[in-house]
């Protein structure tokens, strides 16, 4: 189910992006020769995620949130240098996730085998970037596709990079659009006569499809302040339109009635963030991050993170990290059984409630000159573990293995 992956993806992307540094020096080459397309690197990332909790939105804010997810991504980067000093880079990525969810099985508890209790998501993508090796300026386009049992998504993107001030200042712009459709699966007891079950076997009574389109932009300004300090300011406005409520999630009211979740069909989001990296010496780096988030559903959130990579040698380091988040929930949220029957919009999804959370862990990185296990093409291995604790009672663990081949 799409909603489950949004939570897992938030932690997963946090792991992949935590190593990013701002204002990376740009290669300056005076002589260029046209060369054939070659493989620059291959990255393989595998992550195992498990969570437990007792506030499932499928059953109205109560019940098990037990979930496991096994995610694998293979990324191949190829490049070709042209005669005028421009570099064409192609990234081909294939991701495959498989999850099992106890709460999703409650959509139809009378079914012997609920089609939604486990699912596999496949998501290929391609990105092309044209960069000037001398100036650092670049632009590119991306295409993506994602498919799972009840959700399909087509994505399009554009990115632009401009470098100024002797390569000490960098501006990045990214625009993305995701055109999605998903099945409107209802809880079994709220399905009208003749309504489909959502199962792929139910060909005579198919459930209707509904659109959900998302449009986002990202603007970031990175600055090298000194030889030790780098900073980045990031703004990421976005807008969603379509079916934003999850119709297989139940809501219960003070008069004893039951309905499916209902939320507005439009949502504006505005995250604003700042990142500071301080290079203390050859062995220590202090990376800090702060983000403020707001949307027109009334959610306000603050996120602060610190990571301190400790380099034992030129090829081995460990990076402990800690992230704290506090959130003021949407005006539409109420716990189980407390919704007013006159409410127009309502949800008992604790992801949208008032909460705070802690995420703590560490990353081990090995990059020996002779390669991992003596294999020179396998030049980097990273192993990362994180434990997530939320005030609503949700706890999760994620273990990630990343391999880089060059």
mmCIF file of C-alpha atoms in Angstrom:
data_model
loop_
_atom_site.group_PDB
_atom_site.id
_atom_site.type_symbol
_atom_site.label_atom_id
_atom_site.label_comp_id
_atom_site.label_asym_id
_atom_site.label_seq_id
_atom_site.Cartn_x
_atom_site.Cartn_y
_atom_site.Cartn_z
ATOM 1 C CA UNK A 1 0.000 0.000 0.000
ATOM 2 C CA UNK A 2 1.219 3.473 -0.943
ATOM 3 C CA UNK A 3 0.742 4.987 2.512
ATOM 4 C CA UNK A 4 2.977 2.409 4.172
ATOM 5 C CA UNK A 5 5.811 3.190 1.786
ATOM 6 C CA UNK A 6 5.656 6.910 2.509
ATOM 7 C CA UNK A 7 6.706 6.209 6.108
ATOM 8 C CA UNK A 8 9.427 3.720 5.155
ATOM 9 C CA UNK A 9 10.701 5.972 2.373
ATOM 10 C CA UNK A 10 11.114 8.903 4.743
ATOM 11 C CA UNK A 11 13.589 6.900 6.837
ATOM 12 C CA UNK A 12 15.166 5.269 3.790
ATOM 13 C CA UNK A 13 15.863 8.591 2.036
ATOM 14 C CA UNK A 14 17.217 10.017 5.266
ATOM 15 C CA UNK A 15 19.811 7.264 5.266
ATOM 16 C CA UNK A 16 20.828 7.817 1.644
ATOM 17 C CA UNK A 17 20.976 11.615 1.884
ATOM 18 C CA UNK A 18 22.802 11.885 5.201
ATOM 19 C CA UNK A 19 26.209 11.582 3.521
ATOM 20 C CA UNK A 20 25.614 14.463 1.080
ATOM 21 C CA UNK A 21 27.918 17.454 1.398
ATOM 22 C CA UNK A 22 27.378 20.892 -0.010
ATOM 23 C CA UNK A 23 29.485 22.770 -2.514
ATOM 24 C CA UNK A 24 31.522 19.811 -3.720
ATOM 25 C CA UNK A 25 34.613 21.040 -5.614
ATOM 26 C CA UNK A 26 34.187 20.945 -9.389
ATOM 27 C CA UNK A 27 36.785 19.270 -11.576
ATOM 28 C CA UNK A 28 38.674 21.761 -13.748
ATOM 29 C CA UNK A 29 40.188 20.246 -16.865
ATOM 30 C CA UNK A 30 41.798 22.300 -19.613
ATOM 31 C CA UNK A 31 41.965 19.675 -22.350
ATOM 32 C CA UNK A 32 39.071 17.396 -23.302
ATOM 33 C CA UNK A 33 38.889 14.379 -25.552
ATOM 34 C CA UNK A 34 35.730 12.708 -26.774
ATOM 35 C CA UNK A 35 35.387 9.256 -25.263
ATOM 36 C CA UNK A 36 32.961 6.374 -25.516
ATOM 37 C CA UNK A 37 30.185 5.745 -23.035
ATOM 38 C CA UNK A 38 31.672 4.085 -19.954
ATOM 39 C CA UNK A 39 30.461 2.803 -16.614
ATOM 40 C CA UNK A 40 31.432 5.218 -13.819
ATOM 41 C CA UNK A 41 30.036 3.305 -10.874
ATOM 42 C CA UNK A 42 27.412 0.810 -9.749
ATOM 43 C CA UNK A 43 25.621 1.179 -6.416
ATOM 44 C CA UNK A 44 23.610 -1.490 -4.637
ATOM 45 C CA UNK A 45 21.568 -0.637 -1.547
ATOM 46 C CA UNK A 46 19.616 -3.171 0.493
ATOM 47 C CA UNK A 47 17.527 -2.222 3.534
ATOM 48 C CA UNK A 48 15.453 -4.190 6.036
ATOM 49 C CA UNK A 49 12.795 -2.272 7.979
ATOM 50 C CA UNK A 50 10.562 -3.482 10.830
ATOM 51 C CA UNK A 51 8.046 -1.588 12.950
ATOM 52 C CA UNK A 52 5.627 -2.210 15.824
ATOM 53 C CA UNK A 53 2.833 -0.065 17.228
ATOM 54 C CA UNK A 54 -0.818 -0.080 18.290
ATOM 55 C CA UNK A 55 -2.420 2.837 16.450
ATOM 56 C CA UNK A 56 -3.313 1.425 13.039
ATOM 57 C CA UNK A 57 -5.271 3.880 10.888
ATOM 58 C CA UNK A 58 -6.857 0.942 9.031
ATOM 59 C CA UNK A 59 -8.864 0.082 12.165
ATOM 60 C CA UNK A 60 -9.578 3.656 13.255
ATOM 61 C CA UNK A 61 -6.451 4.470 15.263
ATOM 62 C CA UNK A 62 -6.269 1.263 17.297
ATOM 63 C CA UNK A 63 -4.751 -2.131 16.525
ATOM 64 C CA UNK A 64 -1.437 -3.491 15.330
ATOM 65 C CA UNK A 65 0.969 -1.531 13.132
ATOM 66 C CA UNK A 66 3.306 -4.490 12.690
ATOM 67 C CA UNK A 67 5.120 -4.163 9.369
ATOM 68 C CA UNK A 68 8.246 -5.483 7.670
ATOM 69 C CA UNK A 69 9.752 -4.162 4.453
ATOM 70 C CA UNK A 70 12.709 -5.443 2.433
ATOM 71 C CA UNK A 71 13.945 -2.858 -0.102
ATOM 72 C CA UNK A 72 16.642 -3.258 -2.761
ATOM 73 C CA UNK A 73 17.945 -0.676 -5.220
ATOM 74 C CA UNK A 74 20.468 -1.096 -8.041
ATOM 75 C CA UNK A 75 21.884 2.078 -9.580
ATOM 76 C CA UNK A 76 24.145 2.146 -12.653
ATOM 77 C CA UNK A 77 25.888 5.384 -13.661
ATOM 78 C CA UNK A 78 27.374 5.783 -17.131
ATOM 79 C CA UNK A 79 29.036 8.829 -18.676
ATOM 80 C CA UNK A 80 30.453 10.182 -21.904
ATOM 81 C CA UNK A 81 32.746 13.187 -22.251
ATOM 82 C CA UNK A 82 32.189 15.267 -25.381
ATOM 83 C CA UNK A 83 34.814 17.202 -27.310
ATOM 84 C CA UNK A 84 33.681 20.591 -25.967
ATOM 85 C CA UNK A 85 34.204 19.673 -22.317
ATOM 86 C CA UNK A 86 30.626 18.652 -21.526
ATOM 87 C CA UNK A 87 29.850 15.424 -19.730
ATOM 88 C CA UNK A 88 26.677 13.417 -20.326
ATOM 89 C CA UNK A 89 25.782 11.267 -17.333
ATOM 90 C CA UNK A 90 23.094 8.591 -17.370
ATOM 91 C CA UNK A 91 21.709 7.034 -14.196
ATOM 92 C CA UNK A 92 19.615 3.892 -14.476
ATOM 93 C CA UNK A 93 17.974 2.761 -11.250
ATOM 94 C CA UNK A 94 15.799 -0.229 -10.450
ATOM 95 C CA UNK A 95 14.159 -0.623 -7.066
ATOM 96 C CA UNK A 96 12.173 -3.587 -5.721
ATOM 97 C CA UNK A 97 10.464 -3.567 -2.312
ATOM 98 C CA UNK A 98 8.470 -6.309 -0.641
ATOM 99 C CA UNK A 99 6.443 -5.793 2.527
ATOM 100 C CA UNK A 100 4.060 -7.614 4.830
ATOM 101 C CA UNK A 101 1.571 -5.642 6.917
ATOM 102 C CA UNK A 102 -0.678 -6.984 9.660
ATOM 103 C CA UNK A 103 -2.920 -3.898 9.657
ATOM 104 C CA UNK A 104 -3.602 -4.013 5.907
ATOM 105 C CA UNK A 105 -5.027 -7.490 6.385
ATOM 106 C CA UNK A 106 -7.787 -5.877 8.482
ATOM 107 C CA UNK A 107 -9.301 -4.201 5.398
ATOM 108 C CA UNK A 108 -11.159 -7.467 4.825
ATOM 109 C CA UNK A 109 -10.704 -9.642 7.925
ATOM 110 C CA UNK A 110 -13.204 -12.201 6.609
ATOM 111 C CA UNK A 111 -11.108 -12.977 3.544
ATOM 112 C CA UNK A 112 -9.037 -16.157 3.741
ATOM 113 C CA UNK A 113 -6.219 -14.421 1.870
ATOM 114 C CA UNK A 114 -6.309 -10.650 1.772
ATOM 115 C CA UNK A 115 -4.556 -9.335 -1.337
ATOM 116 C CA UNK A 116 -3.347 -6.285 0.544
ATOM 117 C CA UNK A 117 -1.530 -7.858 3.485
ATOM 118 C CA UNK A 118 1.636 -8.205 1.424
ATOM 119 C CA UNK A 119 2.799 -6.517 -1.733
ATOM 120 C CA UNK A 120 5.768 -5.930 -4.015
ATOM 121 C CA UNK A 121 6.619 -2.528 -5.423
ATOM 122 C CA UNK A 122 8.801 -2.132 -8.524
ATOM 123 C CA UNK A 123 10.142 1.323 -9.411
ATOM 124 C CA UNK A 124 12.570 1.892 -12.304
ATOM 125 C CA UNK A 125 13.894 5.358 -13.174
ATOM 126 C CA UNK A 126 16.321 7.048 -15.557
ATOM 127 C CA UNK A 127 18.122 10.368 -15.205
ATOM 128 C CA UNK A 128 20.197 12.255 -17.781
ATOM 129 C CA UNK A 129 22.473 15.160 -16.848
ATOM 130 C CA UNK A 130 24.605 17.363 -19.050
ATOM 131 C CA UNK A 131 27.370 19.088 -17.093
ATOM 132 C CA UNK A 132 30.181 21.467 -17.979
ATOM 133 C CA UNK A 133 33.339 19.967 -16.497
ATOM 134 C CA UNK A 134 35.055 23.361 -16.365
ATOM 135 C CA UNK A 135 32.324 25.598 -14.889
ATOM 136 C CA UNK A 136 30.304 23.013 -12.930
ATOM 137 C CA UNK A 137 27.009 24.167 -14.468
ATOM 138 C CA UNK A 138 24.571 21.382 -15.317
ATOM 139 C CA UNK A 139 21.007 20.530 -16.287
ATOM 140 C CA UNK A 140 19.095 17.305 -16.707
ATOM 141 C CA UNK A 141 15.826 15.407 -16.954
ATOM 142 C CA UNK A 142 14.421 12.310 -15.253
ATOM 143 C CA UNK A 143 11.671 9.764 -15.785
ATOM 144 C CA UNK A 144 10.340 7.308 -13.202
ATOM 145 C CA UNK A 145 7.632 4.694 -12.785
ATOM 146 C CA UNK A 146 6.319 2.868 -9.738
ATOM 147 C CA UNK A 147 3.858 -0.004 -9.542
ATOM 148 C CA UNK A 148 2.346 -1.933 -6.662
ATOM 149 C CA UNK A 149 -0.932 -3.711 -5.947
ATOM 150 C CA UNK A 150 -3.174 -0.660 -5.610
ATOM 151 C CA UNK A 151 -0.964 2.191 -6.844
ATOM 152 C CA UNK A 152 0.733 3.314 -10.058
ATOM 153 C CA UNK A 153 2.886 6.402 -10.444
ATOM 154 C CA UNK A 154 4.549 8.138 -13.401
ATOM 155 C CA UNK A 155 7.190 10.726 -12.593
ATOM 156 C CA UNK A 156 8.892 13.492 -14.561
ATOM 157 C CA UNK A 157 11.669 15.779 -13.397
ATOM 158 C CA UNK A 158 14.015 18.604 -14.371
ATOM 159 C CA UNK A 159 17.150 19.748 -12.535
ATOM 160 C CA UNK A 160 19.456 22.732 -12.981
ATOM 161 C CA UNK A 161 22.791 23.622 -11.318
ATOM 162 C CA UNK A 162 24.636 26.926 -11.521
ATOM 163 C CA UNK A 163 28.036 27.618 -9.911
ATOM 164 C CA UNK A 164 29.296 31.121 -9.038
ATOM 165 C CA UNK A 165 31.902 33.002 -7.036
ATOM 166 C CA UNK A 166 34.949 30.925 -8.017
ATOM 167 C CA UNK A 167 32.961 27.743 -7.393
ATOM 168 C CA UNK A 168 32.261 28.688 -3.772
ATOM 169 C CA UNK A 169 28.540 29.249 -4.389
ATOM 170 C CA UNK A 170 26.155 26.757 -5.946
ATOM 171 C CA UNK A 171 22.466 27.096 -6.800
ATOM 172 C CA UNK A 172 20.365 23.983 -7.466
ATOM 173 C CA UNK A 173 16.821 23.865 -8.790
ATOM 174 C CA UNK A 174 14.684 20.771 -9.178
ATOM 175 C CA UNK A 175 11.083 20.369 -10.355
ATOM 176 C CA UNK A 176 9.150 17.104 -10.245
ATOM 177 C CA UNK A 177 5.661 15.911 -11.144
ATOM 178 C CA UNK A 178 4.126 12.576 -10.154
ATOM 179 C CA UNK A 179 0.896 11.570 -11.912
ATOM 180 C CA UNK A 180 -0.622 8.747 -9.879
ATOM 181 C CA UNK A 181 -3.676 6.529 -9.897
ATOM 182 C CA UNK A 182 -4.775 4.183 -7.152
ATOM 183 C CA UNK A 183 -7.612 1.799 -6.422
ATOM 184 C CA UNK A 184 -10.348 3.085 -4.118
ATOM 185 C CA UNK A 185 -10.445 0.051 -1.828
ATOM 186 C CA UNK A 186 -13.018 0.304 0.992
ATOM 187 C CA UNK A 187 -13.226 -1.639 4.279
ATOM 188 C CA UNK A 188 -15.330 -4.743 3.730
ATOM 189 C CA UNK A 189 -18.266 -3.618 5.922
ATOM 190 C CA UNK A 190 -18.542 -0.239 4.137
ATOM 191 C CA UNK A 191 -18.655 -1.520 0.581
ATOM 192 C CA UNK A 192 -21.944 -0.890 -1.258
ATOM 193 C CA UNK A 193 -23.649 -3.844 -2.998
ATOM 194 C CA UNK A 194 -21.732 -4.949 -6.080
ATOM 195 C CA UNK A 195 -18.584 -3.064 -5.073
ATOM 196 C CA UNK A 196 -15.370 -4.909 -5.835
ATOM 197 C CA UNK A 197 -13.014 -6.363 -3.243
ATOM 198 C CA UNK A 198 -9.846 -4.876 -4.692
ATOM 199 C CA UNK A 199 -8.438 -8.332 -5.337
ATOM 200 C CA UNK A 200 -6.793 -8.926 -8.712
ATOM 201 C CA UNK A 201 -9.039 -12.003 -8.971
ATOM 202 C CA UNK A 202 -12.176 -9.869 -8.759
ATOM 203 C CA UNK A 203 -12.399 -9.105 -12.488
ATOM 204 C CA UNK A 204 -16.222 -8.903 -12.631
ATOM 205 C CA UNK A 205 -16.471 -6.193 -9.972
ATOM 206 C CA UNK A 206 -13.368 -4.014 -10.323
ATOM 207 C CA UNK A 207 -12.967 -1.133 -7.909
ATOM 208 C CA UNK A 208 -12.762 2.400 -9.352
ATOM 209 C CA UNK A 209 -9.481 4.256 -9.781
ATOM 210 C CA UNK A 210 -8.794 7.784 -8.572
ATOM 211 C CA UNK A 211 -6.018 10.246 -9.456
ATOM 212 C CA UNK A 212 -3.514 11.769 -7.061
ATOM 213 C CA UNK A 213 -1.061 14.196 -8.639
ATOM 214 C CA UNK A 214 1.910 15.753 -6.860
ATOM 215 C CA UNK A 215 4.023 18.706 -7.975
ATOM 216 C CA UNK A 216 7.154 19.771 -6.125
ATOM 217 C CA UNK A 217 10.118 22.081 -6.484
ATOM 218 C CA UNK A 218 13.388 22.305 -4.597
ATOM 219 C CA UNK A 219 15.625 25.375 -4.457
ATOM 220 C CA UNK A 220 18.927 25.223 -2.609
ATOM 221 C CA UNK A 221 21.799 27.650 -2.227
ATOM 222 C CA UNK A 222 25.112 26.178 -1.048
ATOM 223 C CA UNK A 223 27.990 28.341 0.134
ATOM 224 C CA UNK A 224 31.578 27.641 1.145
ATOM 225 C CA UNK A 225 31.964 30.088 4.033
ATOM 226 C CA UNK A 226 35.510 29.107 4.960
ATOM 227 C CA UNK A 227 37.919 26.202 4.548
ATOM 228 C CA UNK A 228 36.134 24.510 7.459
ATOM 229 C CA UNK A 229 32.506 25.644 7.198
ATOM 230 C CA UNK A 230 29.926 24.955 4.481
ATOM 231 C CA UNK A 231 26.248 25.926 4.539
ATOM 232 C CA UNK A 232 23.132 25.240 2.473
ATOM 233 C CA UNK A 233 19.692 26.866 2.545
ATOM 234 C CA UNK A 234 16.843 24.784 1.094
ATOM 235 C CA UNK A 235 13.191 25.556 0.235
ATOM 236 C CA UNK A 236 10.930 22.776 -1.094
ATOM 237 C CA UNK A 237 7.344 23.919 -1.824
ATOM 238 C CA UNK A 238 4.923 21.291 -3.140
ATOM 239 C CA UNK A 239 1.266 20.791 -3.991
ATOM 240 C CA UNK A 240 -0.931 17.689 -4.148
ATOM 241 C CA UNK A 241 -4.308 17.374 -5.854
ATOM 242 C CA UNK A 242 -6.737 14.464 -6.051
ATOM 243 C CA UNK A 243 -7.719 11.670 -3.686
ATOM 244 C CA UNK A 244 -5.520 12.405 -0.657
ATOM 245 C CA UNK A 245 -7.584 10.418 1.842
ATOM 246 C CA UNK A 246 -6.851 6.707 2.234
ATOM 247 C CA UNK A 247 -10.241 5.096 1.712
ATOM 248 C CA UNK A 248 -9.450 1.759 3.342
ATOM 249 C CA UNK A 249 -8.869 3.542 6.680
ATOM 250 C CA UNK A 250 -11.798 3.687 9.080
ATOM 251 C CA UNK A 251 -12.976 6.517 11.337
ATOM 252 C CA UNK A 252 -15.361 6.139 14.293
ATOM 253 C CA UNK A 253 -17.688 8.841 15.653
ATOM 254 C CA UNK A 254 -19.201 9.748 19.014
ATOM 255 C CA UNK A 255 -22.660 8.573 17.867
ATOM 256 C CA UNK A 256 -21.294 5.075 17.171
ATOM 257 C CA UNK A 257 -21.228 5.457 13.386
ATOM 258 C CA UNK A 258 -18.347 4.428 11.140
ATOM 259 C CA UNK A 259 -17.068 6.020 7.923
ATOM 260 C CA UNK A 260 -14.008 5.909 5.680
ATOM 261 C CA UNK A 261 -11.326 8.574 6.043
ATOM 262 C CA UNK A 262 -12.113 11.881 4.347
ATOM 263 C CA UNK A 263 -9.557 14.671 3.791
ATOM 264 C CA UNK A 264 -9.381 17.744 1.519
ATOM 265 C CA UNK A 265 -8.518 17.142 -2.132
ATOM 266 C CA UNK A 266 -5.711 19.725 -2.126
ATOM 267 C CA UNK A 267 -2.645 20.142 0.045
ATOM 268 C CA UNK A 268 0.139 22.733 0.028
ATOM 269 C CA UNK A 269 3.424 21.944 1.786
ATOM 270 C CA UNK A 270 6.325 24.268 2.582
ATOM 271 C CA UNK A 271 9.503 22.862 4.183
ATOM 272 C CA UNK A 272 12.383 25.295 4.800
ATOM 273 C CA UNK A 273 15.755 23.922 5.887
ATOM 274 C CA UNK A 274 19.342 24.843 6.634
ATOM 275 C CA UNK A 275 22.374 22.551 6.675
ATOM 276 C CA UNK A 276 25.773 23.333 8.223
ATOM 277 C CA UNK A 277 28.880 21.159 7.845
ATOM 278 C CA UNK A 278 31.941 21.992 9.960
ATOM 279 C CA UNK A 279 35.240 20.219 9.289
ATOM 280 C CA UNK A 280 36.837 20.219 12.715
ATOM 281 C CA UNK A 281 40.064 18.522 11.584
ATOM 282 C CA UNK A 282 41.195 15.567 9.493
ATOM 283 C CA UNK A 283 39.344 13.128 11.729
ATOM 284 C CA UNK A 284 36.076 14.855 12.722
ATOM 285 C CA UNK A 285 33.226 16.454 10.784
ATOM 286 C CA UNK A 286 30.130 17.942 12.428
ATOM 287 C CA UNK A 287 27.034 17.858 10.218
ATOM 288 C CA UNK A 288 23.906 19.643 11.425
ATOM 289 C CA UNK A 289 20.475 20.024 9.863
ATOM 290 C CA UNK A 290 17.298 21.897 10.802
ATOM 291 C CA UNK A 291 13.943 21.961 8.979
ATOM 292 C CA UNK A 292 10.660 23.775 9.578
ATOM 293 C CA UNK A 293 7.546 22.344 7.911
ATOM 294 C CA UNK A 294 4.047 23.749 7.447
ATOM 295 C CA UNK A 295 0.999 22.921 5.321
ATOM 296 C CA UNK A 296 -2.581 24.104 4.848
ATOM 297 C CA UNK A 297 -3.933 21.167 6.869
ATOM 298 C CA UNK A 298 -2.595 22.840 9.999
ATOM 299 C CA UNK A 299 0.509 20.686 10.509
ATOM 300 C CA UNK A 300 3.592 22.438 11.856
ATOM 301 C CA UNK A 301 6.826 20.533 12.498
ATOM 302 C CA UNK A 302 10.444 21.066 13.541
ATOM 303 C CA UNK A 303 13.242 18.605 12.751
ATOM 304 C CA UNK A 304 16.835 18.858 14.034
ATOM 305 C CA UNK A 305 19.626 16.409 13.233
ATOM 306 C CA UNK A 306 23.313 16.036 14.041
ATOM 307 C CA UNK A 307 25.810 13.547 12.633
ATOM 308 C CA UNK A 308 29.487 13.371 13.601
ATOM 309 C CA UNK A 309 31.615 11.244 11.257
ATOM 310 C CA UNK A 310 34.810 10.072 12.976
ATOM 311 C CA UNK A 311 37.558 9.045 10.566
ATOM 312 C CA UNK A 312 39.887 6.371 11.983
ATOM 313 C CA UNK A 313 41.998 6.329 8.818
ATOM 314 C CA UNK A 314 41.767 7.438 5.221
ATOM 315 C CA UNK A 315 39.532 4.440 4.458
ATOM 316 C CA UNK A 316 37.502 3.757 7.637
ATOM 317 C CA UNK A 317 35.013 5.906 9.545
ATOM 318 C CA UNK A 318 32.005 5.652 11.823
ATOM 319 C CA UNK A 319 29.218 8.244 11.949
ATOM 320 C CA UNK A 320 26.837 8.307 14.929
ATOM 321 C CA UNK A 321 23.705 10.373 14.302
ATOM 322 C CA UNK A 322 20.625 11.641 16.139
ATOM 323 C CA UNK A 323 17.417 13.218 14.806
ATOM 324 C CA UNK A 324 14.602 14.824 16.810
ATOM 325 C CA UNK A 325 11.203 15.764 15.403
ATOM 326 C CA UNK A 326 8.221 17.465 16.980
ATOM 327 C CA UNK A 327 4.914 17.942 15.184
ATOM 328 C CA UNK A 328 1.659 19.804 15.769
ATOM 329 C CA UNK A 329 -1.023 17.626 14.187
ATOM 330 C CA UNK A 330 -3.675 18.453 11.628
ATOM 331 C CA UNK A 331 -6.994 19.946 12.690
ATOM 332 C CA UNK A 332 -8.730 16.916 11.141
ATOM 333 C CA UNK A 333 -7.215 14.343 13.505
ATOM 334 C CA UNK A 334 -9.087 12.791 16.415
ATOM 335 C CA UNK A 335 -8.371 9.477 18.220
ATOM 336 C CA UNK A 336 -10.588 6.411 17.964
ATOM 337 C CA UNK A 337 -14.309 7.041 18.501
ATOM 338 C CA UNK A 338 -14.051 10.809 19.171
ATOM 339 C CA UNK A 339 -14.954 12.343 15.804
ATOM 340 C CA UNK A 340 -17.944 14.678 15.741
ATOM 341 C CA UNK A 341 -20.693 13.398 13.391
ATOM 342 C CA UNK A 342 -20.934 16.881 11.825
ATOM 343 C CA UNK A 343 -17.232 16.929 10.801
ATOM 344 C CA UNK A 344 -16.636 17.240 7.064
ATOM 345 C CA UNK A 345 -13.016 16.080 7.133
ATOM 346 C CA UNK A 346 -11.669 13.480 9.566
ATOM 347 C CA UNK A 347 -8.812 11.053 10.133
ATOM 348 C CA UNK A 348 -7.481 8.851 12.922
ATOM 349 C CA UNK A 349 -4.111 8.397 11.245
ATOM 350 C CA UNK A 350 -1.464 9.031 13.923
ATOM 351 C CA UNK A 351 1.049 10.089 11.254
ATOM 352 C CA UNK A 352 -1.029 13.294 11.125
ATOM 353 C CA UNK A 353 -1.358 13.711 14.908
ATOM 354 C CA UNK A 354 0.562 15.799 17.421
ATOM 355 C CA UNK A 355 3.705 13.831 18.270
ATOM 356 C CA UNK A 356 7.445 13.859 18.795
ATOM 357 C CA UNK A 357 10.039 11.290 17.768
ATOM 358 C CA UNK A 358 13.689 10.300 18.164
ATOM 359 C CA UNK A 359 15.866 8.545 15.585
ATOM 360 C CA UNK A 360 19.317 7.365 16.634
ATOM 361 C CA UNK A 361 21.963 5.164 15.063
ATOM 362 C CA UNK A 362 25.350 4.943 13.373
ATOM 363 C CA UNK A 363 26.950 4.363 9.992
ATOM 364 C CA UNK A 364 30.141 2.370 9.360
ATOM 365 C CA UNK A 365 32.014 3.179 6.139
ATOM 366 C CA UNK A 366 34.946 1.201 4.690
ATOM 367 C CA UNK A 367 36.834 2.220 1.558
ATOM 368 C CA UNK A 368 40.285 0.525 1.547
ATOM 369 C CA UNK A 369 42.709 1.332 -1.310
ATOM 370 C CA UNK A 370 42.863 -2.328 -2.390
ATOM 371 C CA UNK A 371 39.086 -2.701 -2.368
ATOM 372 C CA UNK A 372 36.708 -4.548 -0.038
ATOM 373 C CA UNK A 373 37.990 -8.095 0.680
ATOM 374 C CA UNK A 374 40.833 -7.393 -1.762
ATOM 375 C CA UNK A 375 38.430 -6.856 -4.685
ATOM 376 C CA UNK A 376 39.474 -3.493 -6.118
ATOM 377 C CA UNK A 377 36.273 -2.890 -8.078
ATOM 378 C CA UNK A 378 34.253 -3.068 -4.848
ATOM 379 C CA UNK A 379 35.709 0.088 -3.359
ATOM 380 C CA UNK A 380 33.128 1.130 -0.700
ATOM 381 C CA UNK A 381 30.997 -0.691 1.853
ATOM 382 C CA UNK A 382 28.602 1.047 4.236
ATOM 383 C CA UNK A 383 26.531 -0.515 6.984
ATOM 384 C CA UNK A 384 23.990 1.674 8.757
ATOM 385 C CA UNK A 385 21.570 0.985 11.616
ATOM 386 C CA UNK A 386 18.879 3.266 13.003
ATOM 387 C CA UNK A 387 16.265 2.942 15.753
ATOM 388 C CA UNK A 388 13.128 5.108 15.628
ATOM 389 C CA UNK A 389 10.950 5.893 18.671
ATOM 390 C CA UNK A 390 7.699 7.878 18.477
ATOM 391 C CA UNK A 391 5.597 9.274 21.294
ATOM 392 C CA UNK A 392 2.505 7.490 19.913
ATOM 393 C CA UNK A 393 4.122 4.120 20.734
ATOM 394 C CA UNK A 394 5.443 3.350 17.251
ATOM 395 C CA UNK A 395 8.973 1.886 17.245
ATOM 396 C CA UNK A 396 10.996 0.747 14.262
ATOM 397 C CA UNK A 397 14.440 -0.487 13.227
ATOM 398 C CA UNK A 398 16.151 -0.171 9.874
ATOM 399 C CA UNK A 399 19.377 -1.850 8.752
ATOM 400 C CA UNK A 400 20.964 -0.776 5.468
ATOM 401 C CA UNK A 401 23.842 -2.199 3.439
ATOM 402 C CA UNK A 402 25.317 -0.082 0.620
ATOM 403 C CA UNK A 403 27.965 -1.273 -1.844
ATOM 404 C CA UNK A 404 29.748 0.841 -4.450
ATOM 405 C CA UNK A 405 31.515 -0.691 -7.444
ATOM 406 C CA UNK A 406 33.860 1.357 -9.630
#
